[in-house]
PDB file of C-alpha atoms in Angstrom:
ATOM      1  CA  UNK A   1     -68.853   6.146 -23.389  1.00  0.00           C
ATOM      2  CA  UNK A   2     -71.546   8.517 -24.174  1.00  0.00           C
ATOM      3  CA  UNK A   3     -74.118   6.501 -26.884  1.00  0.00           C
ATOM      4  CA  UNK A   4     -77.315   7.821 -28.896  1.00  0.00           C
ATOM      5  CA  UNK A   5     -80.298   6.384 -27.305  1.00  0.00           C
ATOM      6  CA  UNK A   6     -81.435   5.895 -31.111  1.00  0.00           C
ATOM      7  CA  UNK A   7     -78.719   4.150 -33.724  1.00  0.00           C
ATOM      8  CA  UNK A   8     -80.142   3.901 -37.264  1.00  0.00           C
ATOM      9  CA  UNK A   9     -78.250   1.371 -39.234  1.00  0.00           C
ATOM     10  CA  UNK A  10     -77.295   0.964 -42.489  1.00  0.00           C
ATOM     11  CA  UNK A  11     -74.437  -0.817 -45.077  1.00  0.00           C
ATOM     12  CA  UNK A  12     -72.432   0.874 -47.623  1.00  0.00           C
ATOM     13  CA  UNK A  13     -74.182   0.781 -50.443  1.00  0.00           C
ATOM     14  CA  UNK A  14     -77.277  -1.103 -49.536  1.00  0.00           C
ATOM     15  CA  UNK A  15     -80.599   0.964 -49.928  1.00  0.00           C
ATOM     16  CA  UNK A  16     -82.316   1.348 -46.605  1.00  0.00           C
ATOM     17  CA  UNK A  17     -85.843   2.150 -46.053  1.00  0.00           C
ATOM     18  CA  UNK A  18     -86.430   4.557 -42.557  1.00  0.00           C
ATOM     19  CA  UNK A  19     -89.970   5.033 -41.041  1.00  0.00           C
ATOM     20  CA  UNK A  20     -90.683   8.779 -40.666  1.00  0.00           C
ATOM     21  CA  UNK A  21     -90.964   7.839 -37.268  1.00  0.00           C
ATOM     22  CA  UNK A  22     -87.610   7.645 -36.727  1.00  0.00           C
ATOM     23  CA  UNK A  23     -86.246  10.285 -39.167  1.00  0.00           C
ATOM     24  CA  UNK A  24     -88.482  13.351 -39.010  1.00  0.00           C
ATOM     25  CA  UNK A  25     -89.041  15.514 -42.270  1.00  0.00           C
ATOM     26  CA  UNK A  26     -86.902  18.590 -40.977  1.00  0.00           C
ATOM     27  CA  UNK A  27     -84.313  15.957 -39.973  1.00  0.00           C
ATOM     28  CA  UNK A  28     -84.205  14.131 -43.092  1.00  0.00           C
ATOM     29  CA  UNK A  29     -84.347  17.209 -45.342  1.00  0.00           C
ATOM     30  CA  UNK A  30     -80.915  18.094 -43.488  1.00  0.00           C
ATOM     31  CA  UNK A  31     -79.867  14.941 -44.115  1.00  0.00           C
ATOM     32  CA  UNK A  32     -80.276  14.974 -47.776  1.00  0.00           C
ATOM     33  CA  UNK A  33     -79.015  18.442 -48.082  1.00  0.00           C
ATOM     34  CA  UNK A  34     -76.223  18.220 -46.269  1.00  0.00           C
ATOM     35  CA  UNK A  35     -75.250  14.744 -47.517  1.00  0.00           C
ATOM     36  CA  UNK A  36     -76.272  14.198 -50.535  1.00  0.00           C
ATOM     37  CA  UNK A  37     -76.753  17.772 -52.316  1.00  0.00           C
ATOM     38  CA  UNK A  38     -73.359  19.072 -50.509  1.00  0.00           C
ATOM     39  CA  UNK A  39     -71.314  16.351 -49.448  1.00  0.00           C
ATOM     40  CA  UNK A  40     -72.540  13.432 -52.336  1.00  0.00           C
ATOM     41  CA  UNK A  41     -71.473  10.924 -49.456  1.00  0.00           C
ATOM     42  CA  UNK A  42     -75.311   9.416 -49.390  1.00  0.00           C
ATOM     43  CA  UNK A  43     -78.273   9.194 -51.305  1.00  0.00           C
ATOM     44  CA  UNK A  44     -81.522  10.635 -49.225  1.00  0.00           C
ATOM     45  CA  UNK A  45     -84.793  10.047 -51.115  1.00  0.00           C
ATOM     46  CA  UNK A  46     -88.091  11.185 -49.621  1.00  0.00           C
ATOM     47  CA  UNK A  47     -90.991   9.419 -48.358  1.00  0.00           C
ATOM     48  CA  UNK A  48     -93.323   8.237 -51.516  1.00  0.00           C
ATOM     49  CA  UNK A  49     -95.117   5.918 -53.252  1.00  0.00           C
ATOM     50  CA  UNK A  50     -91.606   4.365 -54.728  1.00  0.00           C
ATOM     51  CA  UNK A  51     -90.298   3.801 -50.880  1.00  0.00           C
ATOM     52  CA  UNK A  52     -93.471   3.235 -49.287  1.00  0.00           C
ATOM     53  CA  UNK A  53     -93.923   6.666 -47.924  1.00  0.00           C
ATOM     54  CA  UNK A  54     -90.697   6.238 -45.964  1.00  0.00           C
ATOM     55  CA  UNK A  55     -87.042   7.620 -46.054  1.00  0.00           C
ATOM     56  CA  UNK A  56     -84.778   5.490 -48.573  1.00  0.00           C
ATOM     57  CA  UNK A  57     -81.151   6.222 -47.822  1.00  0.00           C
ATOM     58  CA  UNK A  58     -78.016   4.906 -49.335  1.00  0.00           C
ATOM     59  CA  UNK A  59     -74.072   5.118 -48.552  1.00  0.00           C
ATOM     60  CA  UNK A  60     -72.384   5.911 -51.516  1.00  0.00           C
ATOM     61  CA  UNK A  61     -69.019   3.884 -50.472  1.00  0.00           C
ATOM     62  CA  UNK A  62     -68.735   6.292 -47.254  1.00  0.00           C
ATOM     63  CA  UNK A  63     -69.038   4.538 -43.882  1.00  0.00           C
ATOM     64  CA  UNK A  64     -68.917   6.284 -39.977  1.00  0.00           C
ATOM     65  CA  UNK A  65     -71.454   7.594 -37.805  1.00  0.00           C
ATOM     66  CA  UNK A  66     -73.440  10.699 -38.471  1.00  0.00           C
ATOM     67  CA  UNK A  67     -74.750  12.424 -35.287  1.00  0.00           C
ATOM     68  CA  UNK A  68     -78.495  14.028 -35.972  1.00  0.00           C
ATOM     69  CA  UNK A  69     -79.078  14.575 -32.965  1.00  0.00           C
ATOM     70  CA  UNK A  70     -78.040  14.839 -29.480  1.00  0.00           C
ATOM     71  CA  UNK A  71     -79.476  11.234 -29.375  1.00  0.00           C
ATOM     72  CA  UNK A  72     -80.017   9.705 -33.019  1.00  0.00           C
ATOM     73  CA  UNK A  73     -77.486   8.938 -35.224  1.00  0.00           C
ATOM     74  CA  UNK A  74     -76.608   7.341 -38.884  1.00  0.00           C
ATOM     75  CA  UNK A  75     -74.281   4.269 -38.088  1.00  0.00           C
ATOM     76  CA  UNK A  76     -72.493   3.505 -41.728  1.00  0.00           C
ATOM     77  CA  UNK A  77     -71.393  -0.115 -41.440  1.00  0.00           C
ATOM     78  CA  UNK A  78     -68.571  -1.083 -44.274  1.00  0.00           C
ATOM     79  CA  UNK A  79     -69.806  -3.839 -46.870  1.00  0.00           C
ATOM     80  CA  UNK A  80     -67.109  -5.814 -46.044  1.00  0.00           C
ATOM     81  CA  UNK A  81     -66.573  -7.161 -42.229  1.00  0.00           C
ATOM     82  CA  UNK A  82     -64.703  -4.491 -40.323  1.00  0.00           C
ATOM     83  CA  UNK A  83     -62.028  -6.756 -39.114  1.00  0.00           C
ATOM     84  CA  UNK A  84     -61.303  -7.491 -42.291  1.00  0.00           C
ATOM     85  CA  UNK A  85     -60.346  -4.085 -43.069  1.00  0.00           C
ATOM     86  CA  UNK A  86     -56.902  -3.957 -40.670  1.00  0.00           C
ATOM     87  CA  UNK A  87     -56.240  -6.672 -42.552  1.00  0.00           C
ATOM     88  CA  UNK A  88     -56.714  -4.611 -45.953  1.00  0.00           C
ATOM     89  CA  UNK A  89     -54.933  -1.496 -44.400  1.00  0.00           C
ATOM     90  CA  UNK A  90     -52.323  -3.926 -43.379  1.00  0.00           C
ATOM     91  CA  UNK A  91     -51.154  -4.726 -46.992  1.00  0.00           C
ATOM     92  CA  UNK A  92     -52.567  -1.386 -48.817  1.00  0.00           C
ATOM     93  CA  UNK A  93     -50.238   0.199 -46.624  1.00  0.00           C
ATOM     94  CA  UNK A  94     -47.365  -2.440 -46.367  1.00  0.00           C
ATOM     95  CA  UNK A  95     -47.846  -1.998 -42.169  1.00  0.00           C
ATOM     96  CA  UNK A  96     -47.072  -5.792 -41.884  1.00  0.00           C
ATOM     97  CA  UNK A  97     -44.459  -5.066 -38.816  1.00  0.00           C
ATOM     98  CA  UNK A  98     -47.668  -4.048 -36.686  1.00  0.00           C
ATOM     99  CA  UNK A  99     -47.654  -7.107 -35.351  1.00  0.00           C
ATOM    100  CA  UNK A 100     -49.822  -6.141 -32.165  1.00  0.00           C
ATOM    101  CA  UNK A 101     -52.634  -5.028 -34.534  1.00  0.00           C
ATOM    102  CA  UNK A 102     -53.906  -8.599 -34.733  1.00  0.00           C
ATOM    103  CA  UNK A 103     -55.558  -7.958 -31.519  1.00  0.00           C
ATOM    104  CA  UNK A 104     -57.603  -4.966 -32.932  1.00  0.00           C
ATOM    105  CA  UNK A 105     -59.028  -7.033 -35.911  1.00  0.00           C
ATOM    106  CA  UNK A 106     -61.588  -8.482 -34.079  1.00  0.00           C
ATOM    107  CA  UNK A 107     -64.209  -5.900 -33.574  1.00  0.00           C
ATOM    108  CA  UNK A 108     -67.197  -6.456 -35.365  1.00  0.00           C
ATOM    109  CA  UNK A 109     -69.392  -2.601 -34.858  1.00  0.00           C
ATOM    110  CA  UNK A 110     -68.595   0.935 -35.704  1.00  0.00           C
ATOM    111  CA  UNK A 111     -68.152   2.197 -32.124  1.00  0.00           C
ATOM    112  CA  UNK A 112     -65.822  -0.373 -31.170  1.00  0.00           C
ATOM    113  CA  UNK A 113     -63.887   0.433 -34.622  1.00  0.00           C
ATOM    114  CA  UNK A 114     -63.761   4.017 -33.839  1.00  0.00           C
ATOM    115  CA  UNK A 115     -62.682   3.150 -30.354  1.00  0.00           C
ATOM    116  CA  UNK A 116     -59.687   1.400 -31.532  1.00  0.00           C
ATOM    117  CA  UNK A 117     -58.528   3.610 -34.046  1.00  0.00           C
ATOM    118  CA  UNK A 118     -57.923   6.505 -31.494  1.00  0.00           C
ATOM    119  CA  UNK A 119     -56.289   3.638 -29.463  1.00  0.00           C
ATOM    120  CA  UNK A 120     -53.706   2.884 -32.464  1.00  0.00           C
ATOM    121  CA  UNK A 121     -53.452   7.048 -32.797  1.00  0.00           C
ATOM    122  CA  UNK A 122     -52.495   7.630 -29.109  1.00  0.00           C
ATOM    123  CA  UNK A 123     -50.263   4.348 -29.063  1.00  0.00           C
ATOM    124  CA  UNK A 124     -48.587   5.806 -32.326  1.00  0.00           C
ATOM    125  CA  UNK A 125     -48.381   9.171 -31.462  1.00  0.00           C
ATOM    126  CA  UNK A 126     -46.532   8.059 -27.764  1.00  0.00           C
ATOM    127  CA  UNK A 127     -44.298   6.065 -29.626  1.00  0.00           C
ATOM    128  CA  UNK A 128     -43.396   8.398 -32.570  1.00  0.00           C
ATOM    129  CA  UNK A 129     -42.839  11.535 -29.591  1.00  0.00           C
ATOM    130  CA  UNK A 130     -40.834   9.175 -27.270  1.00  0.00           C
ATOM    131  CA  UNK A 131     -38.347   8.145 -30.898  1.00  0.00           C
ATOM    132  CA  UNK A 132     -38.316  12.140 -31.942  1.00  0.00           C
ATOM    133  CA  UNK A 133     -41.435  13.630 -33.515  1.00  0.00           C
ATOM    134  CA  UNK A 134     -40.971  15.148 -37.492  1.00  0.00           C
ATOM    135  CA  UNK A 135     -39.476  19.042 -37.385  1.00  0.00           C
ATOM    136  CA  UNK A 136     -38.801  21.016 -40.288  1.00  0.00           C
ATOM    137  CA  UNK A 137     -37.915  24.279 -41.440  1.00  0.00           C
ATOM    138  CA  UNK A 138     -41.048  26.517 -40.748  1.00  0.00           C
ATOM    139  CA  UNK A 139     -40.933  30.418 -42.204  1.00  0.00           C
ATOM    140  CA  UNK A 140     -41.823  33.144 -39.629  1.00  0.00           C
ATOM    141  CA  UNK A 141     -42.624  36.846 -39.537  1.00  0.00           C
ATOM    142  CA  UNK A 142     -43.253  38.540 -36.409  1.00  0.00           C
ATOM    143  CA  UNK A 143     -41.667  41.177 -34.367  1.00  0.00           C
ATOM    144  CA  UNK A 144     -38.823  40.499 -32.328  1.00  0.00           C
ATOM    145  CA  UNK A 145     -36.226  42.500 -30.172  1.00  0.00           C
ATOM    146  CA  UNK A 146     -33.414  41.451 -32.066  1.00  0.00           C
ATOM    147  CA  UNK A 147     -32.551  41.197 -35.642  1.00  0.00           C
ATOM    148  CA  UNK A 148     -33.155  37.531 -37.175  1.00  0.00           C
ATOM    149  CA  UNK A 149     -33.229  36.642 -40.836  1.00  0.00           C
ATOM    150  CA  UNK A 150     -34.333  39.733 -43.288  1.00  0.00           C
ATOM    151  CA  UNK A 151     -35.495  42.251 -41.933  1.00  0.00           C
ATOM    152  CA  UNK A 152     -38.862  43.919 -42.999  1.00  0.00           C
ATOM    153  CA  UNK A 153     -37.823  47.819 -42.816  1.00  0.00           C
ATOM    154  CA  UNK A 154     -40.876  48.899 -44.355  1.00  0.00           C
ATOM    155  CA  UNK A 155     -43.087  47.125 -40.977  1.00  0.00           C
ATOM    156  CA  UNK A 156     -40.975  48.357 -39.002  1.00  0.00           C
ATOM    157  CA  UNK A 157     -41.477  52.357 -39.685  1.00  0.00           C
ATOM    158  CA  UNK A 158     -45.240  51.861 -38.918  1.00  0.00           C
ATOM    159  CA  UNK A 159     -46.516  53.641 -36.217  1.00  0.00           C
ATOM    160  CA  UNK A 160     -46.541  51.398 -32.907  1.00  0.00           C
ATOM    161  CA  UNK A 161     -44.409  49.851 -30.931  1.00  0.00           C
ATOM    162  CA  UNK A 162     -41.079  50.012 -31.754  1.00  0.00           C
ATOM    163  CA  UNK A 163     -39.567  46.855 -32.888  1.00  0.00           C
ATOM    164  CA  UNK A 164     -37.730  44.763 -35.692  1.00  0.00           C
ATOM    165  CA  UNK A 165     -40.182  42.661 -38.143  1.00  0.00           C
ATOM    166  CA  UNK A 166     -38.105  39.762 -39.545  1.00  0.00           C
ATOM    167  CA  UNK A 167     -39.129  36.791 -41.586  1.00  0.00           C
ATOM    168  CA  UNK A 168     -36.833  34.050 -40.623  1.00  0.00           C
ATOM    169  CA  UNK A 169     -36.627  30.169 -41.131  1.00  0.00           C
ATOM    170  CA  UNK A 170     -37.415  28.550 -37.774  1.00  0.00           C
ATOM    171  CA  UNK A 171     -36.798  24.394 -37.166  1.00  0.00           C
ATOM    172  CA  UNK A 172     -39.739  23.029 -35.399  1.00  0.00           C
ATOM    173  CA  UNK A 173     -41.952  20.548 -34.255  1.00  0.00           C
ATOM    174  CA  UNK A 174     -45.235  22.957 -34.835  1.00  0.00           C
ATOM    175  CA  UNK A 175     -45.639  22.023 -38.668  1.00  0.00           C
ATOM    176  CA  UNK A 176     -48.353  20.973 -40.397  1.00  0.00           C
ATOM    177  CA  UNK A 177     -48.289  16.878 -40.106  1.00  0.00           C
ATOM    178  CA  UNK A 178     -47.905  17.254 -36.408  1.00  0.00           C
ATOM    179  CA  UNK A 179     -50.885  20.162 -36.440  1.00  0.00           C
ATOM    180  CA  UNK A 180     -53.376  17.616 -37.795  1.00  0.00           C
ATOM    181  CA  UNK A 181     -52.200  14.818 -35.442  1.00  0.00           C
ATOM    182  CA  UNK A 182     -52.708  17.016 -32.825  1.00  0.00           C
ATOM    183  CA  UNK A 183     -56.246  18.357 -33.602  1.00  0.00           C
ATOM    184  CA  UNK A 184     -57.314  14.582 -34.406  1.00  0.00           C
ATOM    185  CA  UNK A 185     -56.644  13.712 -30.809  1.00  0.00           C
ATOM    186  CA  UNK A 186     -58.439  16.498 -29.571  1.00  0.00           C
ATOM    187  CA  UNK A 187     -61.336  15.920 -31.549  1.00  0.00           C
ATOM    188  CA  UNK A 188     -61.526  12.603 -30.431  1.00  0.00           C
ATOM    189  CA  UNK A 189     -61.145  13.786 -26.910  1.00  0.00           C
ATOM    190  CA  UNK A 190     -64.528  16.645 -27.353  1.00  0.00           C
ATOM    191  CA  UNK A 191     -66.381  13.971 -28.844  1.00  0.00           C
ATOM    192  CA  UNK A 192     -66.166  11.565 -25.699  1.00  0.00           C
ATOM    193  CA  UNK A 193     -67.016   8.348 -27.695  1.00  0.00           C
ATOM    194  CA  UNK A 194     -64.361   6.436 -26.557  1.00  0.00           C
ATOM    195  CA  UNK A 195     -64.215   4.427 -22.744  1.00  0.00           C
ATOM    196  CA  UNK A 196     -62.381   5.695 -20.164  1.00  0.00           C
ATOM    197  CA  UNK A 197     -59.253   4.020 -20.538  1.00  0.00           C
ATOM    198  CA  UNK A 198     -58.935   4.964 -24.137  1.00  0.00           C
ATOM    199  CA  UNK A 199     -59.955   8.581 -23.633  1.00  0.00           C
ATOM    200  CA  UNK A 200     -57.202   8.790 -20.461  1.00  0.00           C
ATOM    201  CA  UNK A 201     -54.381   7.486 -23.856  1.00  0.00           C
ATOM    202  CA  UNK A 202     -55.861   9.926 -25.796  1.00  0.00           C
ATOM    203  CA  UNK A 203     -55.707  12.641 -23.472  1.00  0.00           C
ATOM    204  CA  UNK A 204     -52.449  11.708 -22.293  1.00  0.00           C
ATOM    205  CA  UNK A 205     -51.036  11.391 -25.948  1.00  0.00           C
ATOM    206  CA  UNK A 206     -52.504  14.923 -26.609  1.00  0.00           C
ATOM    207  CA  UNK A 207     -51.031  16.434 -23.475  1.00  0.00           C
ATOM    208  CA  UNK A 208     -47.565  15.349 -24.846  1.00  0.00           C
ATOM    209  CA  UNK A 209     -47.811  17.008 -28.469  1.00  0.00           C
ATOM    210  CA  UNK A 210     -49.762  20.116 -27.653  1.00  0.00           C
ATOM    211  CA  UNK A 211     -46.493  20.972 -25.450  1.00  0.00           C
ATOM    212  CA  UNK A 212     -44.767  21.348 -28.962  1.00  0.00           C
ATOM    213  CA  UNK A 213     -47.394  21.855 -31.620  1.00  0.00           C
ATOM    214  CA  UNK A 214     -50.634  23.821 -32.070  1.00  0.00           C
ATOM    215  CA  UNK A 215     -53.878  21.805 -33.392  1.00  0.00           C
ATOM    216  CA  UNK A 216     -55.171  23.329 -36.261  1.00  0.00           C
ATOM    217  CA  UNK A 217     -58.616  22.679 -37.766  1.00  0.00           C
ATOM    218  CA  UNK A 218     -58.379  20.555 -40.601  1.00  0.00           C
ATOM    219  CA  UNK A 219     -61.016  18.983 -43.263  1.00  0.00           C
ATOM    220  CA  UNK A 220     -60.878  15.710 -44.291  1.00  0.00           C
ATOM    221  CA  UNK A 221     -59.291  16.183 -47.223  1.00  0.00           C
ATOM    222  CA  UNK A 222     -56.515  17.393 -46.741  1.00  0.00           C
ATOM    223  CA  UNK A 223     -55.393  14.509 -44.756  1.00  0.00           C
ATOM    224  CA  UNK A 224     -55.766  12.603 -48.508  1.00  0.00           C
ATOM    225  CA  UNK A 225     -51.856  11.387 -49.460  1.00  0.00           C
ATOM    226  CA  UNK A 226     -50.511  12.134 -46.413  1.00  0.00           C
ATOM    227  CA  UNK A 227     -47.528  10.257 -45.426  1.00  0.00           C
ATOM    228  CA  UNK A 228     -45.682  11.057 -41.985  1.00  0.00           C
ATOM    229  CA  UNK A 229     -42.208  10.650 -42.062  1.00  0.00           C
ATOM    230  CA  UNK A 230     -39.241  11.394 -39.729  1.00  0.00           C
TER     231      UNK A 230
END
């Protein structure tokens, strides 16, 4: 698992004061723009006399790691003990037939959280693929040989090469919910956090979908009120 030499920790909502040391000025002026002017996910104040000349940073109910650098990075620890929060997602979600998630709830830091979250994804995504994944009726326009659907006559007097432009109804597997399952695995994979055994589920569990959907680059909120169903 590759690790940051340098971890700088903190709890949701709990001030924390960083020596300049640690967080250069360039590094923490990112920080605060990125974060806290952009994003509003922390609160960056600068060194002075009101922090002791150093960095005072606080989660604003976000939690995660933040990479700064190749080798520091912003570990966000929850307020309340992490393996209490299966148990939380267990009855916000009404998952109570996860029985084998009982296991999980004992980590107690961020990496080993992450860790077995893509664990659950990859176990969840082999099972959902291996009991049918979700398809749906996707609408297409390209050009084709034959005539499918309506046909786009207009298109298909452009100057080119000859063929018929259709927009047609197609049921498939490559739809959105599936997209953003798929680009979550490969995320995970690129960002080679995980140990070897979980990166060799995730890779296998991304092998499997990619053969039938395309990852597409999603932000985070758009995964807000997302439900998979089949």
């Amino acid at each position: 698992m590759r690790m940051a030499s340098l971890r700088i920790d903190l709890t949701e909502f709990a001030p924390t004061l960083i020596d300049p040391a640690l967080l250069s000025r360039p590094l923490g002026e990112w920080l605060w723009r990125e974060y806290d002017q952009t994003r509003g996910w922390l609160r960056v104040e600068f060194p002075d006399p009101r922090t002791a000349y150093q960095w005072r940073v606080t989660s604003l109910g976000w939690v995660g790691v933040v990479p700064l650098q190749a080798d520091v990075q912003l570990a966000i620890a929850p307020k309340v003990p992490l393996h209490n929060l299966f148990q939380m997602w267990l009855y916000a979600y009404d998952l109570h037939s996860f029985h084998w998630l009982a296991g999980v709830t004992q980590v107690d830091s961020l990496p080993a959280f992450y860790q077995e979250l893509a664990r659950l994804l990859a176990q969840w995504v082999q099972r959902r693929l291996s009991r049918g994944i979700y398809r749906d009726y996707v609408t297409q326009e390209r050009p084709l040989p034959f005539m499918r659907g309506q046909w786009l006559w207009r298109r298909s007097l452009a100057p080119g090469v000859p063929a018929m432009h259709c927009r047609y109804d197609e049921f498939t597997a490559d739809t959105l919910d599936n997209q953003l399952l798929a680009y979550t695995l490969r995320h995970i994979l690129r960002g080679g956090w995980c140990a070897a055994d979980v990166q060799t589920a995730v890779a296998r569990a991304y092998h499997h979908l990619q053969s039938v959907t395309t990852p597409v680059a999603f932000q985070p909120a758009d995964c807000v009120n997302r439900v998979y169903t089949r």
